[in-house]
PDB file of C-alpha atoms in Angstrom:
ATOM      1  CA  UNK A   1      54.094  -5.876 -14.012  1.00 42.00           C
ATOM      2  CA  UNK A   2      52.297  -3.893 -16.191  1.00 35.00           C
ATOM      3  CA  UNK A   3      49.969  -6.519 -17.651  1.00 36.00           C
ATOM      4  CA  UNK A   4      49.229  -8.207 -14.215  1.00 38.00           C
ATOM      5  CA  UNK A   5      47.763  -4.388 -13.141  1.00 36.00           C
ATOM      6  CA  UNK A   6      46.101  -4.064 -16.260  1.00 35.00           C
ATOM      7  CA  UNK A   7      44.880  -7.526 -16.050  1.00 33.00           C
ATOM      8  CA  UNK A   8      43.818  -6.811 -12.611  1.00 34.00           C
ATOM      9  CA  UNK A   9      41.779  -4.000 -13.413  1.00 37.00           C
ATOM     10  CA  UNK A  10      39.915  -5.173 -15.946  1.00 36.00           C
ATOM     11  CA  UNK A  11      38.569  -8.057 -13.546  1.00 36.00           C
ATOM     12  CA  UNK A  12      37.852  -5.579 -11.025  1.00 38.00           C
ATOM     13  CA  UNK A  13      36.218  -3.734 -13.897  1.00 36.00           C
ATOM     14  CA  UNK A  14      34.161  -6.596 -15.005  1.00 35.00           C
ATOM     15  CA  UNK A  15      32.981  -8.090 -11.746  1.00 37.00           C
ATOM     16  CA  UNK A  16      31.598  -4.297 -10.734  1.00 36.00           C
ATOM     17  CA  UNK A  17      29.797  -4.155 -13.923  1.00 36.00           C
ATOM     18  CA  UNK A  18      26.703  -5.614 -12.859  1.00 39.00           C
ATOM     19  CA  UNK A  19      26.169  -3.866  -9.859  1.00 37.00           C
ATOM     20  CA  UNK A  20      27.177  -0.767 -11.445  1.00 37.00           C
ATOM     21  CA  UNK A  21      24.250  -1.401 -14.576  1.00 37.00           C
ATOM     22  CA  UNK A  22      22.128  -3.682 -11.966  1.00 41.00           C
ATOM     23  CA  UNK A  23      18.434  -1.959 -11.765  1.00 50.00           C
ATOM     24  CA  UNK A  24      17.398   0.753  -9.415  1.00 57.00           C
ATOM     25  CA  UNK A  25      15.754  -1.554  -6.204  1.00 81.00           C
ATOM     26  CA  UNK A  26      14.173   1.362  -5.074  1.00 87.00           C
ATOM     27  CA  UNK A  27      10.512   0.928  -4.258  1.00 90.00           C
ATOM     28  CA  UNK A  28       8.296   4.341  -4.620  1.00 93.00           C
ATOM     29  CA  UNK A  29       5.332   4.889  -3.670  1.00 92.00           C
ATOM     30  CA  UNK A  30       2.960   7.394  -5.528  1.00 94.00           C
ATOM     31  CA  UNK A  31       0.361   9.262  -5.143  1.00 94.00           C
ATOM     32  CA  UNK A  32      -1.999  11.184  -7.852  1.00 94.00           C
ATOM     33  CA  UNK A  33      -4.564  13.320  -6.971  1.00 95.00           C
ATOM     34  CA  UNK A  34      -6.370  15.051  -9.432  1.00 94.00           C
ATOM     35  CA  UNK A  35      -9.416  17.892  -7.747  1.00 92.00           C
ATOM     36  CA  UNK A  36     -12.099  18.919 -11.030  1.00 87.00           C
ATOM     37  CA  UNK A  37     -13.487  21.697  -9.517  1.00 85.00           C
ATOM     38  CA  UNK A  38     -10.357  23.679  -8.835  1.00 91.00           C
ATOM     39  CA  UNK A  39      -8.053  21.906 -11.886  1.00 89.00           C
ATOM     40  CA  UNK A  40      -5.535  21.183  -8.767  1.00 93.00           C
ATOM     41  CA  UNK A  41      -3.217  18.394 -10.090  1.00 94.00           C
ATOM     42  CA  UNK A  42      -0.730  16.890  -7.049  1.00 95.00           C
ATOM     43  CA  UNK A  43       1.135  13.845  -7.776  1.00 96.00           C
ATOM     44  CA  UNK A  44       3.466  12.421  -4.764  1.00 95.00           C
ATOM     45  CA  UNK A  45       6.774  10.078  -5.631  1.00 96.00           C
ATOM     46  CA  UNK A  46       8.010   9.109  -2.754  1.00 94.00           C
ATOM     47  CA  UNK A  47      11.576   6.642  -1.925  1.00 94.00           C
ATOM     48  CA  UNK A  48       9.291   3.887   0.203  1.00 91.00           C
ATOM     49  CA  UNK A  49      12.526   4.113   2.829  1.00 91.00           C
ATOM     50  CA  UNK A  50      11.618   7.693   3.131  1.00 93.00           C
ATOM     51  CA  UNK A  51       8.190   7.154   3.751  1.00 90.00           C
ATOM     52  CA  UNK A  52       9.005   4.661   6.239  1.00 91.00           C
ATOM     53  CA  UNK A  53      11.310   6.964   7.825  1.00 92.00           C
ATOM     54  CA  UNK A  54       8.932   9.971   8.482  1.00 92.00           C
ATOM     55  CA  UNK A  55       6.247   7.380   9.636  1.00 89.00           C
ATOM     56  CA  UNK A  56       8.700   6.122  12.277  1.00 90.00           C
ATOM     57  CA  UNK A  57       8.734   9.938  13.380  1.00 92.00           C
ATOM     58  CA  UNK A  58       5.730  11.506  13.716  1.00 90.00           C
ATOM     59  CA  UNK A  59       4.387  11.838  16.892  1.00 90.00           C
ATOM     60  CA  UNK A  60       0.933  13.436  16.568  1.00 91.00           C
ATOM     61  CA  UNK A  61      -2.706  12.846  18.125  1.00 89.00           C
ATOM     62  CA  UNK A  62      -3.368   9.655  17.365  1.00 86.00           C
ATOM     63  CA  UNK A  63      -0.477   8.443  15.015  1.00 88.00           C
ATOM     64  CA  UNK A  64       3.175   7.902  17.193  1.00 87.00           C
ATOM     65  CA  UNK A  65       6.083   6.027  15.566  1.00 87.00           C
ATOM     66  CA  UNK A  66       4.164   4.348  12.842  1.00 87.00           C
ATOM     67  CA  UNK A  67       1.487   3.573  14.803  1.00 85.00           C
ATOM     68  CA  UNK A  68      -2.255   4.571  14.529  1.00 87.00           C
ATOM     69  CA  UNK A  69      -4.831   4.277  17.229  1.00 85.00           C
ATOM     70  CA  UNK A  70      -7.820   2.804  16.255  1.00 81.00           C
ATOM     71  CA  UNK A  71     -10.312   4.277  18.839  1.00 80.00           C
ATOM     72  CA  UNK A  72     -11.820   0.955  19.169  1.00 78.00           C
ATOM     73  CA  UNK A  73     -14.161   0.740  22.968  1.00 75.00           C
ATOM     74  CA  UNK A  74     -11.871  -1.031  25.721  1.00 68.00           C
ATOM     75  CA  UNK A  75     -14.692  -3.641  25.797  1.00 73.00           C
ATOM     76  CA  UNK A  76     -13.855  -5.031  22.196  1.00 74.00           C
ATOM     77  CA  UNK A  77     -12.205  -7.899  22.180  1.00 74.00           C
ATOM     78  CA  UNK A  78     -11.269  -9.060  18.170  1.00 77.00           C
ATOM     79  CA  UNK A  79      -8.599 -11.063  17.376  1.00 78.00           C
ATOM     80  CA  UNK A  80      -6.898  -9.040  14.584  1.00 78.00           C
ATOM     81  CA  UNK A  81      -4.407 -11.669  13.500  1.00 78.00           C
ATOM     82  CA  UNK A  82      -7.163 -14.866  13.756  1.00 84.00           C
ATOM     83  CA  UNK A  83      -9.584 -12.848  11.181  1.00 85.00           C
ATOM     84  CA  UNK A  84      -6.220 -11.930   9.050  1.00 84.00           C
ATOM     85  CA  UNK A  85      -4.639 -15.228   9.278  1.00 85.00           C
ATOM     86  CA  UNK A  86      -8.675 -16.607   8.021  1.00 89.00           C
ATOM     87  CA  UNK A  87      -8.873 -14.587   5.402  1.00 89.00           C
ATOM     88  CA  UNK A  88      -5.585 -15.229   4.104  1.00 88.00           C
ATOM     89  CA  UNK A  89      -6.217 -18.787   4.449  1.00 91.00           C
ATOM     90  CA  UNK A  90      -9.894 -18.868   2.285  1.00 94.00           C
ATOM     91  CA  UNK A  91     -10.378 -19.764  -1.025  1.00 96.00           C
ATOM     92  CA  UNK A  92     -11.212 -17.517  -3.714  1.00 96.00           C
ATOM     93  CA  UNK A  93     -14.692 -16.627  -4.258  1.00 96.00           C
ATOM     94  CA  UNK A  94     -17.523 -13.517  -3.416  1.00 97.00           C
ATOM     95  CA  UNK A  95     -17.417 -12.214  -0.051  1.00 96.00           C
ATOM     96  CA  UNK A  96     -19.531  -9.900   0.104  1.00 95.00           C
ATOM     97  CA  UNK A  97     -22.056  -7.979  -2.374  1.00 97.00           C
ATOM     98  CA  UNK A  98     -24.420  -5.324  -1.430  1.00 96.00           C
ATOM     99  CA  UNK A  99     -26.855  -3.807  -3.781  1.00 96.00           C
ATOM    100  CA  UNK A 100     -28.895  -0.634  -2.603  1.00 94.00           C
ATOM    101  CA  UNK A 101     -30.455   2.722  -4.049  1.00 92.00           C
ATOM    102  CA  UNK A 102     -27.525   4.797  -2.301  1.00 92.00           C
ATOM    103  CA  UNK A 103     -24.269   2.128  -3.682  1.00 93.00           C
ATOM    104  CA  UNK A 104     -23.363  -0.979  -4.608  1.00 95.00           C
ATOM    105  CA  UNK A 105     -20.380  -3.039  -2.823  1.00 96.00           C
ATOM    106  CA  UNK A 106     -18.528  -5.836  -3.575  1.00 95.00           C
ATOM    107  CA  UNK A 107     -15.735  -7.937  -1.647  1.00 95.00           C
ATOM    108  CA  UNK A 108     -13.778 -10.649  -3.694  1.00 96.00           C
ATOM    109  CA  UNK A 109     -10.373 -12.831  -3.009  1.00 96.00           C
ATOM    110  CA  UNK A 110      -9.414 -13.509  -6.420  1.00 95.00           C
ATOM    111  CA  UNK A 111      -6.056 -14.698  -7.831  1.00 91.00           C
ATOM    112  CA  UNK A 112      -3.613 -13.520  -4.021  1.00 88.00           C
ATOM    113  CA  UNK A 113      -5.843 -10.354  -3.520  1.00 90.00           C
ATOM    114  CA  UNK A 114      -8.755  -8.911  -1.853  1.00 91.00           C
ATOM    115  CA  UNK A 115     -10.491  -6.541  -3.679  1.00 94.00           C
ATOM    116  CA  UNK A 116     -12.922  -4.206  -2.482  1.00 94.00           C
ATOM    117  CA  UNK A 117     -14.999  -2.392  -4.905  1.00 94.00           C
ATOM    118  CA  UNK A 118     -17.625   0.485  -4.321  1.00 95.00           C
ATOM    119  CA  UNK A 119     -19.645   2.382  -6.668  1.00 93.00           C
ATOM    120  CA  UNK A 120     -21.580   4.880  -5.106  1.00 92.00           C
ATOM    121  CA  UNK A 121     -25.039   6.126  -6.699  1.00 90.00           C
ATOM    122  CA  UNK A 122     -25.959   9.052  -5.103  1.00 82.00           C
ATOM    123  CA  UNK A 123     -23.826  12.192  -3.841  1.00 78.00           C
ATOM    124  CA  UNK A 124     -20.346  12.541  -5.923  1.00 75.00           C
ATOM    125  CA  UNK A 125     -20.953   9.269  -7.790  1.00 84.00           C
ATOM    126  CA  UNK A 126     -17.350   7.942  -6.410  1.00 90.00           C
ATOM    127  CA  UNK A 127     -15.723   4.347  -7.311  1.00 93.00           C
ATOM    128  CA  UNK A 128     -13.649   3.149  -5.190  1.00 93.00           C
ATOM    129  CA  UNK A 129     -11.596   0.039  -5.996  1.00 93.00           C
ATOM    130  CA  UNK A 130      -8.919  -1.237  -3.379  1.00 91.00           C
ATOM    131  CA  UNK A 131      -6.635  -4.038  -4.271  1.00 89.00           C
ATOM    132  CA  UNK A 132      -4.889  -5.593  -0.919  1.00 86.00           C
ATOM    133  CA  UNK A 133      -2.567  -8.668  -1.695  1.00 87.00           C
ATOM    134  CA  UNK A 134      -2.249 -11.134   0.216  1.00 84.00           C
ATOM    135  CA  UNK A 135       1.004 -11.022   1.532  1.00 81.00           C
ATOM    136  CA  UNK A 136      -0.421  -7.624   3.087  1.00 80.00           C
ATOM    137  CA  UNK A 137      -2.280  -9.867   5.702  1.00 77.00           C
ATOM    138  CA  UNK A 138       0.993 -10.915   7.684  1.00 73.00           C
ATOM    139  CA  UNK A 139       2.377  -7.849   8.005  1.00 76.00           C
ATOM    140  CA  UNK A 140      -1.210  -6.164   9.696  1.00 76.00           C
ATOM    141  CA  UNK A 141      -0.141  -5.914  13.182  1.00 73.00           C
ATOM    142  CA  UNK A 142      -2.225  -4.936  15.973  1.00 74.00           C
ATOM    143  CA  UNK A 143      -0.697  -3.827  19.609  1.00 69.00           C
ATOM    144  CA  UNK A 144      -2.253  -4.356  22.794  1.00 67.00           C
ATOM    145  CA  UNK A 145      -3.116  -0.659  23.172  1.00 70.00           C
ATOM    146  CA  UNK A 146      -5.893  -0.863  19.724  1.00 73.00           C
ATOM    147  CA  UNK A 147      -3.083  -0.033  17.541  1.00 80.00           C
ATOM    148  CA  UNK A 148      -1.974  -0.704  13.901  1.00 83.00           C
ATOM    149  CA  UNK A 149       1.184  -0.506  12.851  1.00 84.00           C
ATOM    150  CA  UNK A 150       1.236   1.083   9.885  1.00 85.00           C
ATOM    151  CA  UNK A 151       4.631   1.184   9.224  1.00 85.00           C
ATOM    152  CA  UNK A 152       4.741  -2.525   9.502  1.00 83.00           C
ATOM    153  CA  UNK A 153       2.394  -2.447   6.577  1.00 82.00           C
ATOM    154  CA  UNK A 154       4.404  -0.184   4.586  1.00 84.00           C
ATOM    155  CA  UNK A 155       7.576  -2.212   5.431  1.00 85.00           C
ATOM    156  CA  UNK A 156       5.880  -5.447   3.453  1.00 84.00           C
ATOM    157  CA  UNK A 157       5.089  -3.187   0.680  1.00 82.00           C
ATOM    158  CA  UNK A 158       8.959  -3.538  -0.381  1.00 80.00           C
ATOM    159  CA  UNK A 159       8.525  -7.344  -1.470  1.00 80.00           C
ATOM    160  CA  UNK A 160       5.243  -7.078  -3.221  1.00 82.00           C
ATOM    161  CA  UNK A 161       4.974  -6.478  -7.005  1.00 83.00           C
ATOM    162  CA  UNK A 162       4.262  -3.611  -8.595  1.00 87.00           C
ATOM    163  CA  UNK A 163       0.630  -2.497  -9.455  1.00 87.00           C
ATOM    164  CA  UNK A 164      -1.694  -0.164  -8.183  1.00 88.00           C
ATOM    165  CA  UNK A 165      -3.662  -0.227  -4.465  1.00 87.00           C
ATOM    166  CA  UNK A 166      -6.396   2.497  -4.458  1.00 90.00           C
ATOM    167  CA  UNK A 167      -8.314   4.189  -7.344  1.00 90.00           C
ATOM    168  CA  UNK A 168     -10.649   6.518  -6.301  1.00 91.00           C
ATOM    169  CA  UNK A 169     -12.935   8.051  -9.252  1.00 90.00           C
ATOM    170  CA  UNK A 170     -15.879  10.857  -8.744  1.00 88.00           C
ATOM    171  CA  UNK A 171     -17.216  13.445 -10.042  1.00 85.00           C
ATOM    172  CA  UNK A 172     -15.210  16.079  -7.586  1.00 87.00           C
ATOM    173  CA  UNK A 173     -11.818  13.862  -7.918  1.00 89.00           C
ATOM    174  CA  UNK A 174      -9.848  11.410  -8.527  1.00 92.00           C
ATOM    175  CA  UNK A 175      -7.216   9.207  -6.649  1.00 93.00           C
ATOM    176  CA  UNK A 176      -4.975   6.758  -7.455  1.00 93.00           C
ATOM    177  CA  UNK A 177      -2.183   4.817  -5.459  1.00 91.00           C
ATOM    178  CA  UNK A 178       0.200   2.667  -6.760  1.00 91.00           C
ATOM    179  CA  UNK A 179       4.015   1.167  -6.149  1.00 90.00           C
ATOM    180  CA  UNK A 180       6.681   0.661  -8.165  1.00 91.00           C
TER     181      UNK A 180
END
């Protein structure tokens, strides 16, 4: 009788082993912030499903339940999806590249992403550099009302790979968003 408990345990034991040593599937999302002027240092790691959980709950001016208004004039009429959906669907190449005294911008699909980089001349000489994959583009979601649903967004964040979305460099300070 003994043995059969023993025996039992032990497979118990080993078939709970990998879930017991399996890898932490939470996805965090962080936040670094680094102000040169007043040596103010905040970094933000966050549980994604708590993010997603205070989005779903604030109810302020123009952000309710994961939503953000986009103040866009009644007479607009743009098909978010159609322009996501199309830029999803193009090949890779230059977009867009602007060249001027004040900065220089440049829009790219390269590889599954869209990258948007800005280097501003003038002012706080900032860089900006956004990465947006492309599995971003199903989950932008746009209500009737001129809405984005930001949370929606956030929600598709949980099956993308790790790597870093915004890095913000200038001369005042310096951002950086990643997941992981």
């Amino acid at each position: 009788m003994k043995t059969k408990i023993f025996t039992l345990i032990a497979v118990v034991a080993l078939l709970a082993a990998p879930a017991a040593f399996a890898e932490d599937e939470t996805r965090w999302v962080n936040v670094h912030v680094t102000e040169n002027s007043s040596n103010t240092n905040v970094e933000v790691h966050l549980p994604l499903n708590l993010v997603l959980t205070v989005l779903r709950n604030v109810d302020v001016e123009n952000f309710h339940g994961g939503h953000v208004n986009l103040e866009l004039d009644d007479d607009m009429d743009i098909d978010f999806a159609e322009i996501m959906a199309a830029v999803k669907d193009s090949p890779d190449g230059k977009f867009v590249t602007v060249t001027s005294d004040e900065a220089d911008v440049n829009v790219r699909k390269e590889g599954g992403n869209i990258y948007v980089d800005v280097n501003q001349k003038e002012d706080e000489m900032a860089k900006v550099q956004v990465t947006v994959p492309m599995e971003l583009m199903d989950a932008f979601t746009f209500g009737e009302e001129n809405t984005l649903d930001v949370a929606a967004l956030l929600e598709s964040i949980d099956k993308l790979p790790d790597g870093e979305l915004v890095k913000v460099t200038s001369e005042e300070a310096n951002v950086r968003v990643w997941i992981e």
